């Protein structure tokens, strides 16, 4: 079993990203959960979404989680959200930022000594999809860091997840996933 | 003719989508609905299927939940397959019509995505609305996860519409914890699912002009009691045999087994948790972890809340020494419903286990693995002592000083 927590703003697609990941994982025969904390959060409010992935059927419905991966898809949330909550010693952080890793850690001392990866999902989303929806690029970055799936297999699976969209949007998402995969470090 | 949807063997659906897909597959004649969080996506998805040509039936947009159930009652009495969905305040507004539906013996299927009742306003999951409906004369089925929500919808039509039953059925799922959690759901293809549910067979249909029928008449002191007694009699005696038949048929088709109560490792258990909704699943996981340490823990899940499986509960808990009953609804100045009803079922049993109660998870407050371990530990102490070692009613997960009553 491994667990992922997404930090996002409502409207940036963390729930869609978590569900997209779950769909891909499910096609490989593994078991998944994707959920979020809602409340009456409005567009732009900070929120969290979650994934569980396991080889066995998941019957744990507690919301509490001590994640292996923390994915931050809004650049400002490292300054306001409690993104290290309930983390493990070796939790990996993949953070959307235009800063390089050194400057990022300087700007947020909580990241000192943590396993941090940086990728500018926001710019990638704007360049490729044309909207500030940084969810699919974050999945590309996660594939690189976690090694969950080969990137080609993942992209092929995402084609199926995105099949309802026009070809232009699908192509843009594929480009975004690949760029984040190549650029995360 | 509605188009079919090719489903994967395992789809990643949340509980709401699971319910709407099963409703689509059941080929319902009329859905009258008014959306409310967290059940909104059930009717939203259903409306989407309809607009895209996957549904032949009617969808009636109404002005309130009272009107939604009233529309369902009219359509069901007219002689069609009928269903809807609601939550919380919407359910509360529906209550008057719920009694009409069951009293008129109308086989309506209602998805209740459980949510807290205001005030204070809260959109998250607890069982307050479910508890509000428990004397309404409906059959109440309980889903622990999205798979159950799908399966129980298909099962519900078949039970409700059986001419020996002819009673409405609620399917309960936990708001957000089930309704908005996407997980793998094993599916039936459209033809298979419909073949299982079967064609709707009308009974005393108002649209059958050859055989005029009257619904909702006035009966005063002369006949009211007889009607209510007959309805209660049918709930107590007619529902279980049909339900067990339908469960068996469903298991034959899918391999997924349902029982009136879920018996998870109770046969040699010393301590048992009794729960509903997602807590059943999580408690089963915790019981398995405790078993690995040699602690004889078990879980009883309330698959059927109404009619209350009194005898079955006494049977599966007959060898357990301590039972911890978990109520996810504010009891409003009383012991919790499960504490009371489980105690009632066990009071005359030979070994009469120690029963204690817990109130938890109001307004969506998390029920964690750690809390469940603590409750099993309490139960184990009670089992050793042969009497309660804790207050009979504890509040779990509430902030501030620990709250105990009784």
Coordinates of C-alpha atoms in Angstrom, one line a residue:
Chain A
X1 CA 0.0 0.0 0.0
X2 CA 1.2 3.5 -0.7
X3 CA -0.5 6.8 -0.3
X4 CA -0.5 10.2 -2.0
X5 CA -1.8 13.5 -0.8
X6 CA -2.4 16.3 -3.2
X7 CA -2.4 20.0 -2.1
X8 CA -4.3 22.2 -4.5
X9 CA -6.8 24.9 -4.9
X10 CA -10.4 24.0 -5.8
X11 CA -10.7 24.2 -9.6
X12 CA -7.1 23.3 -10.4
X13 CA -8.0 19.7 -11.0
X14 CA -6.5 17.8 -8.1
X15 CA -9.6 15.6 -7.8
X16 CA -9.6 14.9 -11.5
X17 CA -5.9 14.2 -11.3
X18 CA -6.4 11.8 -8.4
X19 CA -9.2 10.0 -10.2
X20 CA -7.2 9.9 -13.5
X21 CA -4.4 8.3 -11.7
X22 CA -6.8 5.8 -10.0
X23 CA -8.2 4.8 -13.4
X24 CA -4.7 4.1 -14.8
X25 CA -3.7 2.1 -11.7
X26 CA -7.0 0.2 -11.9
X27 CA -6.3 -1.0 -15.4
X28 CA -3.1 -2.7 -14.2
X29 CA -5.0 -4.9 -11.8
X30 CA -4.1 -3.0 -8.7
X31 CA -6.6 -1.6 -6.2
X32 CA -7.2 2.2 -5.7
X33 CA -9.0 4.9 -3.9
X34 CA -9.3 8.6 -4.9
X35 CA -11.0 11.0 -2.6
X36 CA -10.9 14.6 -1.3
X37 CA -11.9 16.8 1.5
X38 CA -14.6 19.1 0.3
X39 CA -16.6 21.0 2.9
X40 CA -18.2 24.0 1.2
X41 CA -14.9 24.9 -0.4
X42 CA -15.2 27.4 -3.2
X43 CA -13.1 27.8 -6.3
X44 CA -9.7 29.0 -5.3
X45 CA -9.9 27.7 -1.7
X46 CA -7.0 25.5 -0.5
X47 CA -8.0 21.8 -0.5
X48 CA -6.5 18.3 -0.3
X49 CA -7.1 15.2 -2.4
X50 CA -5.9 11.7 -1.8
X51 CA -4.9 8.4 -3.4
X52 CA -4.4 4.9 -2.0
X53 CA -2.8 2.2 -4.1
X54 CA -2.5 -1.4 -3.1
X55 CA -2.1 -4.9 -4.4
X56 CA -5.0 -6.0 -2.1
X57 CA -8.6 -4.7 -2.0
X58 CA -8.6 -1.5 0.1
X59 CA -11.2 -1.5 2.8
X60 CA -9.7 1.3 4.9
X61 CA -12.0 4.3 4.8
X62 CA -10.3 6.5 7.4
X63 CA -9.5 10.0 6.1
X64 CA -6.2 10.1 8.1
X65 CA -3.2 9.4 6.0
X66 CA 0.6 9.4 6.4
X67 CA 1.5 9.7 2.8
X68 CA 4.5 8.5 0.8
X69 CA 4.1 11.3 -1.7
X70 CA 3.0 14.9 -1.3
X71 CA 2.1 16.6 -4.5
X72 CA 1.7 20.4 -4.4
X73 CA 0.1 21.7 -7.6
X74 CA -0.3 25.4 -6.6
X75 CA 2.9 27.3 -6.1
X76 CA 1.7 29.5 -3.2
X77 CA 0.5 26.6 -1.0
X78 CA 4.0 25.8 0.3
X79 CA 3.7 29.1 2.2
X80 CA 0.1 28.6 3.6
X81 CA -0.8 24.9 3.6
X82 CA 0.3 22.4 6.3
X83 CA 1.8 20.2 3.7
X84 CA 4.1 18.3 6.0
X85 CA 1.2 17.1 8.2
X86 CA 1.4 13.4 9.3
X87 CA 4.4 12.9 6.9
X88 CA 6.8 10.0 7.1
X89 CA 10.5 10.4 7.6
X90 CA 11.0 9.5 3.9
X91 CA 8.0 11.2 2.3
X92 CA 8.8 12.7 -1.1
X93 CA 7.6 16.1 -2.0
X94 CA 6.9 17.1 -5.6
X95 CA 6.3 20.8 -5.8
X96 CA 5.0 23.1 -8.5
X97 CA 7.2 26.2 -8.6
X98 CA 9.1 28.5 -11.0
X99 CA 12.0 28.6 -8.4
X100 CA 14.9 26.2 -8.5
X101 CA 15.2 23.7 -5.7
X102 CA 17.7 25.7 -3.8
X103 CA 15.7 28.9 -3.8
X104 CA 12.5 27.0 -3.1
X105 CA 14.0 25.4 0.1
X106 CA 15.3 28.8 1.1
X107 CA 11.9 30.3 0.8
X108 CA 10.3 27.6 2.9
X109 CA 12.6 26.3 5.7
X110 CA 10.2 23.4 6.4
X111 CA 11.6 21.8 3.3
X112 CA 15.1 21.6 4.7
X113 CA 16.4 18.0 4.8
X114 CA 13.3 16.7 3.0
X115 CA 13.4 14.8 -0.3
X116 CA 12.1 17.6 -2.6
X117 CA 11.5 17.6 -6.4
X118 CA 10.5 20.7 -8.3
X119 CA 8.6 21.0 -11.6
X120 CA 6.9 24.1 -12.9
X121 CA 3.5 22.5 -13.7
X122 CA 1.8 25.9 -13.9
X123 CA 4.0 27.2 -16.8
X124 CA 3.9 23.8 -18.5
X125 CA 0.1 23.8 -18.3
X126 CA -0.1 27.3 -19.6
X127 CA 2.3 26.5 -22.5
X128 CA 0.6 23.3 -23.5
X129 CA -3.0 23.2 -22.4
X130 CA -3.4 27.0 -22.3
X131 CA -5.1 27.0 -18.9
X132 CA -3.8 26.9 -15.3
X133 CA -4.7 23.3 -14.8
X134 CA -1.5 21.7 -13.4
X135 CA -2.9 18.3 -12.7
X136 CA -1.8 16.2 -15.6
X137 CA 1.7 17.6 -15.7
X138 CA 2.0 16.7 -12.0
X139 CA 1.2 13.1 -12.9
X140 CA 4.0 13.1 -15.5
X141 CA 6.4 14.3 -12.7
X142 CA 5.0 11.6 -10.3
X143 CA 5.8 8.9 -12.9
X144 CA 9.4 10.0 -13.1
X145 CA 10.0 10.3 -9.4
X146 CA 8.0 7.2 -8.3
X147 CA 8.8 4.9 -11.2
X148 CA 5.3 3.6 -10.9
X149 CA 4.9 3.1 -14.7
X150 CA 7.0 3.6 -17.8
X151 CA 6.0 7.0 -19.2
X152 CA 4.9 5.5 -22.6
X153 CA 2.6 3.1 -20.9
X154 CA 1.2 5.8 -18.6
X155 CA 0.6 8.2 -21.5
X156 CA -1.2 5.4 -23.4
X157 CA -3.4 4.8 -20.4
X158 CA -4.1 8.5 -20.0
X159 CA -5.3 8.6 -23.6
X160 CA -8.1 6.3 -22.5
X161 CA -8.9 8.3 -19.4
X162 CA -9.1 11.5 -21.5
X163 CA -11.0 9.9 -24.4
X164 CA -14.1 12.1 -24.0
X165 CA -12.1 15.3 -24.8
X166 CA -11.4 16.8 -28.2
X167 CA -8.1 15.6 -29.8
X168 CA -6.5 19.0 -29.4
X169 CA -6.9 18.8 -25.6
X170 CA -5.7 15.2 -25.5
X171 CA -2.6 16.2 -27.4
X172 CA -1.9 19.1 -25.2
X173 CA -2.2 17.0 -22.1
X174 CA 0.1 14.4 -23.5
X175 CA 2.7 17.1 -24.2
X176 CA 2.2 18.4 -20.7
X177 CA 2.8 15.0 -19.1
X178 CA 5.9 14.4 -21.2
X179 CA 7.4 17.8 -20.4
X180 CA 6.8 17.5 -16.7
X181 CA 8.4 14.0 -16.8
X182 CA 11.4 15.4 -18.6
X183 CA 11.8 18.6 -16.5
X184 CA 11.1 17.5 -12.9
X185 CA 14.3 17.3 -10.8
Chain B
X1 CA -34.4 2.6 -27.8
X2 CA -31.7 3.6 -25.3
X3 CA -28.1 3.0 -26.3
X4 CA -25.9 0.7 -24.3
X5 CA -22.7 1.6 -22.5
X6 CA -19.8 -0.9 -22.8
X7 CA -18.4 -1.1 -19.3
X8 CA -14.9 -2.3 -18.2
X9 CA -14.9 -5.3 -16.0
X10 CA -13.7 -3.0 -13.3
X11 CA -14.6 0.7 -13.5
X12 CA -13.2 3.4 -11.2
X13 CA -16.4 4.9 -9.8
X14 CA -17.4 6.8 -6.7
X15 CA -20.5 5.6 -4.8
X16 CA -22.7 8.2 -6.6
X17 CA -21.6 7.0 -10.1
X18 CA -22.1 3.4 -9.0
X19 CA -25.7 4.2 -8.0
X20 CA -26.5 6.1 -11.2
X21 CA -25.0 3.4 -13.4
X22 CA -27.1 0.7 -11.7
X23 CA -30.2 3.0 -12.0
X24 CA -29.5 3.4 -15.7
X25 CA -29.1 -0.4 -16.2
X26 CA -32.4 -1.1 -14.3
X27 CA -34.3 0.8 -17.1
X28 CA -36.4 2.9 -14.8
X29 CA -39.7 4.4 -16.1
X30 CA -39.7 7.5 -14.0
X31 CA -37.1 9.4 -11.9
X32 CA -38.4 12.5 -10.2
X33 CA -35.6 14.2 -8.3
X34 CA -34.3 17.4 -6.7
X35 CA -30.6 17.6 -6.2
X36 CA -28.9 18.0 -2.8
X37 CA -25.3 17.5 -1.7
X38 CA -23.8 14.9 -1.5
X39 CA -26.4 12.9 -3.6
X40 CA -26.5 15.5 -6.4
X41 CA -24.2 13.5 -8.7
X42 CA -26.6 10.5 -8.6
X43 CA -29.3 12.5 -10.4
X44 CA -26.7 14.7 -12.3
X45 CA -25.1 11.6 -13.9
X46 CA -28.6 10.1 -14.5
X47 CA -29.7 13.3 -16.3
X48 CA -26.5 13.2 -18.3
X49 CA -27.2 9.6 -19.4
X50 CA -30.7 10.6 -20.4
X51 CA -29.6 13.6 -22.4
X52 CA -27.1 11.5 -24.3
X53 CA -29.6 8.8 -25.3
X54 CA -28.7 6.0 -22.8
X55 CA -32.1 6.1 -21.0
X56 CA -35.6 5.7 -22.3
X57 CA -37.5 6.6 -19.2
X58 CA -38.8 10.0 -18.0
X59 CA -36.9 12.4 -15.8
X60 CA -39.1 14.8 -13.9
X61 CA -37.5 18.0 -12.5
X62 CA -39.4 19.1 -9.5
X63 CA -39.3 22.0 -7.1
X64 CA -38.5 20.2 -3.8
X65 CA -37.8 16.8 -2.3
X66 CA -41.3 16.7 -1.1
X67 CA -42.4 17.0 -4.7
X68 CA -39.7 14.5 -5.8
X69 CA -41.1 11.7 -3.7
X70 CA -44.7 12.8 -4.5
X71 CA -43.9 12.5 -8.2
X72 CA -42.4 9.0 -7.5
X73 CA -45.5 8.0 -5.6
X74 CA -47.7 9.0 -8.5
X75 CA -45.6 7.3 -11.1
X76 CA -45.3 4.1 -9.0
X77 CA -49.0 3.9 -8.3
X78 CA -49.6 4.5 -12.1
X79 CA -47.6 1.2 -12.5
X80 CA -44.0 1.8 -13.4
X81 CA -40.4 1.2 -12.1
X82 CA -39.5 4.3 -10.1
X83 CA -36.4 5.6 -8.2
X84 CA -34.8 8.8 -6.9
X85 CA -32.0 10.0 -4.6
X86 CA -31.6 12.5 -1.8
X87 CA -29.7 13.4 1.4
X88 CA -30.0 15.2 4.7
X89 CA -32.4 18.2 4.6
X90 CA -33.9 16.9 1.4
X91 CA -34.6 13.6 3.1
X92 CA -36.1 15.4 6.1
X93 CA -38.4 17.3 3.7
X94 CA -39.3 14.0 2.1
X95 CA -40.3 12.3 5.4
X96 CA -44.0 13.0 5.1
X97 CA -44.2 11.4 1.7
X98 CA -42.0 8.5 2.8
X99 CA -44.8 7.2 5.0
X100 CA -47.2 7.7 2.1
X101 CA -45.0 5.6 -0.2
X102 CA -44.7 2.7 2.2
X103 CA -48.3 2.8 3.4
X104 CA -49.5 2.6 -0.2
X105 CA -47.1 -0.4 -0.7
X106 CA -45.2 1.3 -3.6
X107 CA -41.9 -0.3 -4.6
X108 CA -39.9 2.9 -5.0
X109 CA -36.1 2.7 -4.8
X110 CA -34.5 5.7 -2.9
X111 CA -30.8 6.3 -2.8
X112 CA -30.0 8.1 0.4
X113 CA -26.5 9.5 0.5
X114 CA -26.2 10.0 4.2
X115 CA -25.4 13.4 5.5
X116 CA -25.7 15.3 8.8
X117 CA -28.8 17.3 9.6
X118 CA -28.6 21.0 10.4
X119 CA -28.3 23.0 12.6
X120 CA -25.4 23.7 12.5
X121 CA -25.3 23.3 8.7
X122 CA -23.0 20.6 7.5
X123 CA -22.7 18.8 4.1
X124 CA -20.6 15.9 5.3
X125 CA -21.5 12.3 6.1
X126 CA -23.2 10.9 9.2
X127 CA -26.2 8.8 9.7
X128 CA -28.7 11.4 11.1
X129 CA -30.9 11.2 8.0
X130 CA -30.8 7.4 7.9
X131 CA -31.9 7.3 11.5
X132 CA -34.8 9.7 10.8
X133 CA -36.2 7.3 8.3
X134 CA -36.1 4.1 10.4
X135 CA -39.8 4.0 11.5
X136 CA -41.0 5.0 8.0
X137 CA -42.0 1.4 6.9
X138 CA -39.3 1.3 4.2
X139 CA -36.7 -1.4 3.8
X140 CA -33.3 0.0 4.5
X141 CA -30.2 -1.5 2.9
X142 CA -26.7 -0.4 3.9
X143 CA -23.7 0.0 1.6
X144 CA -20.2 0.0 3.1
X145 CA -18.4 1.1 -0.2
X146 CA -19.1 2.0 -3.8
X147 CA -19.2 -1.7 -4.9
X148 CA -22.1 -2.2 -2.4
X149 CA -23.9 0.9 -3.7
X150 CA -23.9 -0.6 -7.2
X151 CA -24.8 -4.1 -6.2
X152 CA -27.5 -3.1 -3.7
X153 CA -29.2 -0.9 -6.3
X154 CA -29.7 -3.8 -8.6
X155 CA -30.8 -6.0 -5.6
X156 CA -33.2 -3.3 -4.3
X157 CA -35.5 -3.2 -7.4
X158 CA -35.8 -7.0 -7.4
X159 CA -36.7 -7.1 -3.7
X160 CA -39.0 -4.0 -3.7
X161 CA -41.0 -5.1 -6.8
X162 CA -41.5 -8.7 -5.8
X163 CA -45.3 -9.1 -5.4
X164 CA -44.8 -10.8 -2.0
X165 CA -43.0 -7.7 -0.8
X166 CA -44.3 -4.5 -2.6
X167 CA -42.4 -2.2 -0.2
X168 CA -40.1 0.7 -1.0
X169 CA -36.4 0.3 -0.4
X170 CA -33.7 2.8 0.6
X171 CA -30.1 2.2 -0.2
X172 CA -27.8 4.1 2.2
X173 CA -24.2 5.1 1.4
X174 CA -22.0 7.3 3.5
X175 CA -21.8 10.9 2.1
X176 CA -18.4 11.7 0.7
X177 CA -16.7 8.7 2.3
X178 CA -18.5 6.4 -0.2
X179 CA -20.3 8.8 -2.5
X180 CA -17.2 10.8 -3.5
X181 CA -14.5 8.2 -3.1
X182 CA -13.6 6.6 -6.4
X183 CA -12.6 3.0 -6.2
X184 CA -12.7 -0.1 -8.4
X185 CA -16.2 -1.4 -9.0
X186 CA -16.8 -4.7 -10.7
X187 CA -19.6 -4.2 -13.2
X188 CA -22.2 -6.2 -15.0
X189 CA -22.8 -5.4 -18.7
X190 CA -26.1 -3.7 -19.4
X191 CA -27.9 -6.8 -20.6
X192 CA -26.7 -8.9 -17.7
X193 CA -27.7 -6.3 -15.1
X194 CA -31.1 -5.8 -16.7
X195 CA -31.7 -9.6 -16.9
X196 CA -30.9 -9.8 -13.2
X197 CA -33.3 -7.0 -12.2
X198 CA -36.0 -8.3 -14.6
X199 CA -39.0 -6.6 -16.2
X200 CA -41.2 -4.6 -14.0
X201 CA -44.5 -6.4 -13.3
X202 CA -47.2 -4.0 -12.3
X203 CA -49.6 -4.8 -9.5
X204 CA -52.8 -2.8 -9.0
X205 CA -51.6 -0.2 -11.6
X206 CA -53.8 2.9 -11.7
X207 CA -53.2 3.0 -15.5
X208 CA -54.9 -0.4 -15.8
X209 CA -58.4 1.0 -16.5
X210 CA -59.9 -2.6 -16.7
X211 CA -59.2 -3.0 -13.0
X212 CA -59.7 0.4 -11.2
X213 CA -57.7 0.7 -8.0
X214 CA -57.6 3.4 -5.3
X215 CA -54.4 4.5 -3.4
X216 CA -54.1 6.5 -0.3
X217 CA -57.6 6.3 1.0
X218 CA -58.7 7.5 4.4
X219 CA -59.2 4.8 7.1
X220 CA -60.0 5.9 10.6
X221 CA -60.2 3.9 13.8
X222 CA -62.1 1.2 11.9
X223 CA -59.3 0.0 9.6
X224 CA -56.1 2.0 10.1
X225 CA -54.6 -0.4 12.6
X226 CA -55.2 -3.4 10.4
X227 CA -53.4 -1.8 7.5
X228 CA -50.4 -0.9 9.6
X229 CA -50.4 -4.3 11.2
X230 CA -50.4 -6.0 7.8
X231 CA -47.6 -3.8 6.6
X232 CA -45.5 -4.6 9.7
X233 CA -46.3 -8.3 9.3
X234 CA -45.1 -8.2 5.7
X235 CA -41.9 -6.4 6.7
X236 CA -41.3 -8.9 9.5
X237 CA -42.1 -12.1 7.6
X238 CA -42.2 -11.6 3.8
X239 CA -39.0 -9.5 3.2
X240 CA -36.2 -11.8 4.4
X241 CA -37.1 -14.9 2.4
X242 CA -37.3 -12.8 -0.8
X243 CA -34.1 -10.9 0.1
X244 CA -32.2 -14.1 0.8
X245 CA -33.4 -15.5 -2.5
X246 CA -32.3 -12.4 -4.4
X247 CA -28.9 -12.4 -2.5
X248 CA -28.3 -16.0 -3.5
X249 CA -29.2 -15.3 -7.1
X250 CA -26.9 -12.3 -7.1
X251 CA -24.0 -14.4 -5.6
X252 CA -24.5 -17.0 -8.3
X253 CA -24.2 -14.3 -11.0
X254 CA -21.4 -12.3 -9.5
X255 CA -19.7 -14.2 -6.8
X256 CA -20.4 -11.4 -4.4
X257 CA -22.2 -12.5 -1.3
X258 CA -24.6 -10.5 0.8
X259 CA -26.3 -11.5 4.1
X260 CA -28.9 -10.0 6.3
X261 CA -26.0 -9.1 8.7
X262 CA -22.3 -9.2 7.8
X263 CA -20.5 -11.7 9.9
X264 CA -16.8 -11.0 9.9
X265 CA -14.9 -13.5 12.1
X266 CA -17.6 -13.5 14.8
X267 CA -17.9 -17.3 15.2
X268 CA -15.0 -17.5 17.7
X269 CA -14.7 -13.8 18.5
X270 CA -14.5 -12.5 22.1
X271 CA -15.1 -8.9 21.2
X272 CA -17.2 -7.5 18.4
X273 CA -17.8 -4.0 16.9
X274 CA -21.3 -3.5 15.4
X275 CA -21.4 -0.7 12.9
X276 CA -22.8 0.7 9.6
X277 CA -21.5 2.3 6.5
X278 CA -17.8 2.7 5.7
X279 CA -16.9 2.0 9.4
X280 CA -17.8 -1.7 8.8
X281 CA -15.1 -2.0 6.2
X282 CA -12.5 -0.2 8.2
X283 CA -13.4 -2.1 11.4
X284 CA -13.0 -5.4 9.5
X285 CA -9.4 -4.4 8.5
X286 CA -8.6 -3.5 12.1
X287 CA -10.1 -6.8 13.3
X288 CA -7.8 -8.6 10.9
X289 CA -4.8 -6.7 12.2
X290 CA -5.8 -7.6 15.8
X291 CA -6.2 -11.2 14.9
X292 CA -2.6 -11.3 13.8
X293 CA -1.7 -10.4 17.4
X294 CA -3.9 -13.2 18.7
X295 CA -6.8 -10.9 19.8
X296 CA -10.1 -12.5 18.9
X297 CA -11.9 -9.6 17.3
X298 CA -14.9 -9.6 15.0
X299 CA -17.2 -7.2 13.2
X300 CA -21.0 -7.3 12.6
X301 CA -22.1 -5.1 9.8
X302 CA -25.8 -4.0 9.6
X303 CA -26.5 -4.8 6.0
X304 CA -30.2 -4.6 6.5
X305 CA -31.3 -1.9 9.0
X306 CA -35.0 -2.4 8.4
X307 CA -36.6 -4.8 8.8
X308 CA -34.3 -5.2 11.8
X309 CA -32.7 -8.7 11.7
X310 CA -33.4 -9.4 15.4
X311 CA -33.0 -13.2 15.4
X312 CA -30.1 -13.2 13.1
X313 CA -28.2 -10.7 15.2
X314 CA -28.8 -12.8 18.4
X315 CA -27.5 -15.8 16.5
X316 CA -24.3 -14.3 15.1
X317 CA -23.4 -12.6 18.4
X318 CA -24.4 -15.6 20.6
X319 CA -20.8 -16.6 21.5
X320 CA -19.3 -13.1 21.7
X321 CA -18.4 -11.8 25.2
X322 CA -18.5 -8.0 24.6
X323 CA -20.2 -6.0 21.9
X324 CA -19.4 -2.3 21.1
X325 CA -22.2 -0.6 19.2
X326 CA -21.2 2.4 17.1
X327 CA -23.9 5.1 16.3
X328 CA -23.0 7.8 13.8
X329 CA -26.0 10.0 14.8
X330 CA -26.6 12.3 17.7
X331 CA -28.9 10.3 19.9
X332 CA -30.7 13.5 21.1
X333 CA -31.0 12.6 24.8
X334 CA -31.0 8.8 24.6
X335 CA -28.7 5.8 24.2
X336 CA -27.8 5.3 20.5
X337 CA -30.2 3.3 18.3
X338 CA -27.7 0.5 17.7
X339 CA -27.0 0.3 21.5
X340 CA -30.7 0.0 22.2
X341 CA -31.6 -2.4 19.4
X342 CA -28.6 -4.7 19.7
X343 CA -29.2 -4.8 23.5
X344 CA -32.8 -5.7 22.8
X345 CA -31.8 -8.6 20.5
X346 CA -29.3 -9.9 23.1
X347 CA -31.1 -9.4 26.3
X348 CA -32.9 -12.8 26.3
X349 CA -29.9 -14.7 24.8
X350 CA -28.3 -17.4 26.9
X351 CA -24.8 -15.8 27.3
X352 CA -26.0 -12.2 27.2
X353 CA -22.8 -10.4 26.2
X354 CA -21.7 -7.0 27.7
X355 CA -23.0 -4.3 25.4
X356 CA -21.6 -0.7 25.3
X357 CA -22.2 2.2 23.0
X358 CA -20.2 4.8 21.1
X359 CA -21.3 8.0 19.4
X360 CA -18.8 9.0 16.7
X361 CA -18.2 10.7 13.3
X362 CA -20.9 13.4 13.5
X363 CA -20.7 15.8 10.6
X364 CA -18.1 13.7 8.8
X365 CA -15.6 13.6 11.7
X366 CA -13.0 10.9 10.7
X367 CA -13.3 7.4 12.2
X368 CA -9.7 6.4 12.3
X369 CA -8.0 3.0 12.7
X370 CA -6.5 4.2 16.0
X371 CA -10.0 5.0 17.4
X372 CA -11.2 1.6 16.3
X373 CA -8.3 -0.1 18.0
X374 CA -9.2 1.8 21.2
X375 CA -12.8 0.6 21.0
X376 CA -11.8 -3.0 20.5
X377 CA -9.4 -2.6 23.5
X378 CA -12.4 -1.3 25.6
X379 CA -14.4 -4.3 24.5
X380 CA -11.7 -6.7 25.4
X381 CA -11.6 -5.3 29.0
X382 CA -15.3 -5.8 29.2
X383 CA -15.1 -9.3 28.0
X384 CA -12.4 -10.1 30.6
X385 CA -14.4 -8.4 33.4
X386 CA -17.7 -9.9 32.3
X387 CA -19.3 -6.4 32.9
X388 CA -18.9 -2.9 31.6
X389 CA -15.6 -1.3 32.5
X390 CA -16.4 1.9 30.7
X391 CA -19.5 4.2 30.7
X392 CA -22.2 2.8 28.5
X393 CA -22.2 5.8 26.1
X394 CA -18.8 7.3 25.1
X395 CA -18.3 10.1 22.5
X396 CA -15.3 9.3 20.2
X397 CA -13.4 11.9 18.3
X398 CA -15.0 15.0 19.8
X399 CA -12.7 17.8 20.9
X400 CA -12.5 19.0 24.5
X401 CA -12.8 17.0 27.7
X402 CA -13.8 13.4 27.2
X403 CA -17.6 13.0 27.1
X404 CA -19.2 10.0 28.7
X405 CA -22.8 9.4 29.7
X406 CA -24.8 6.6 31.3

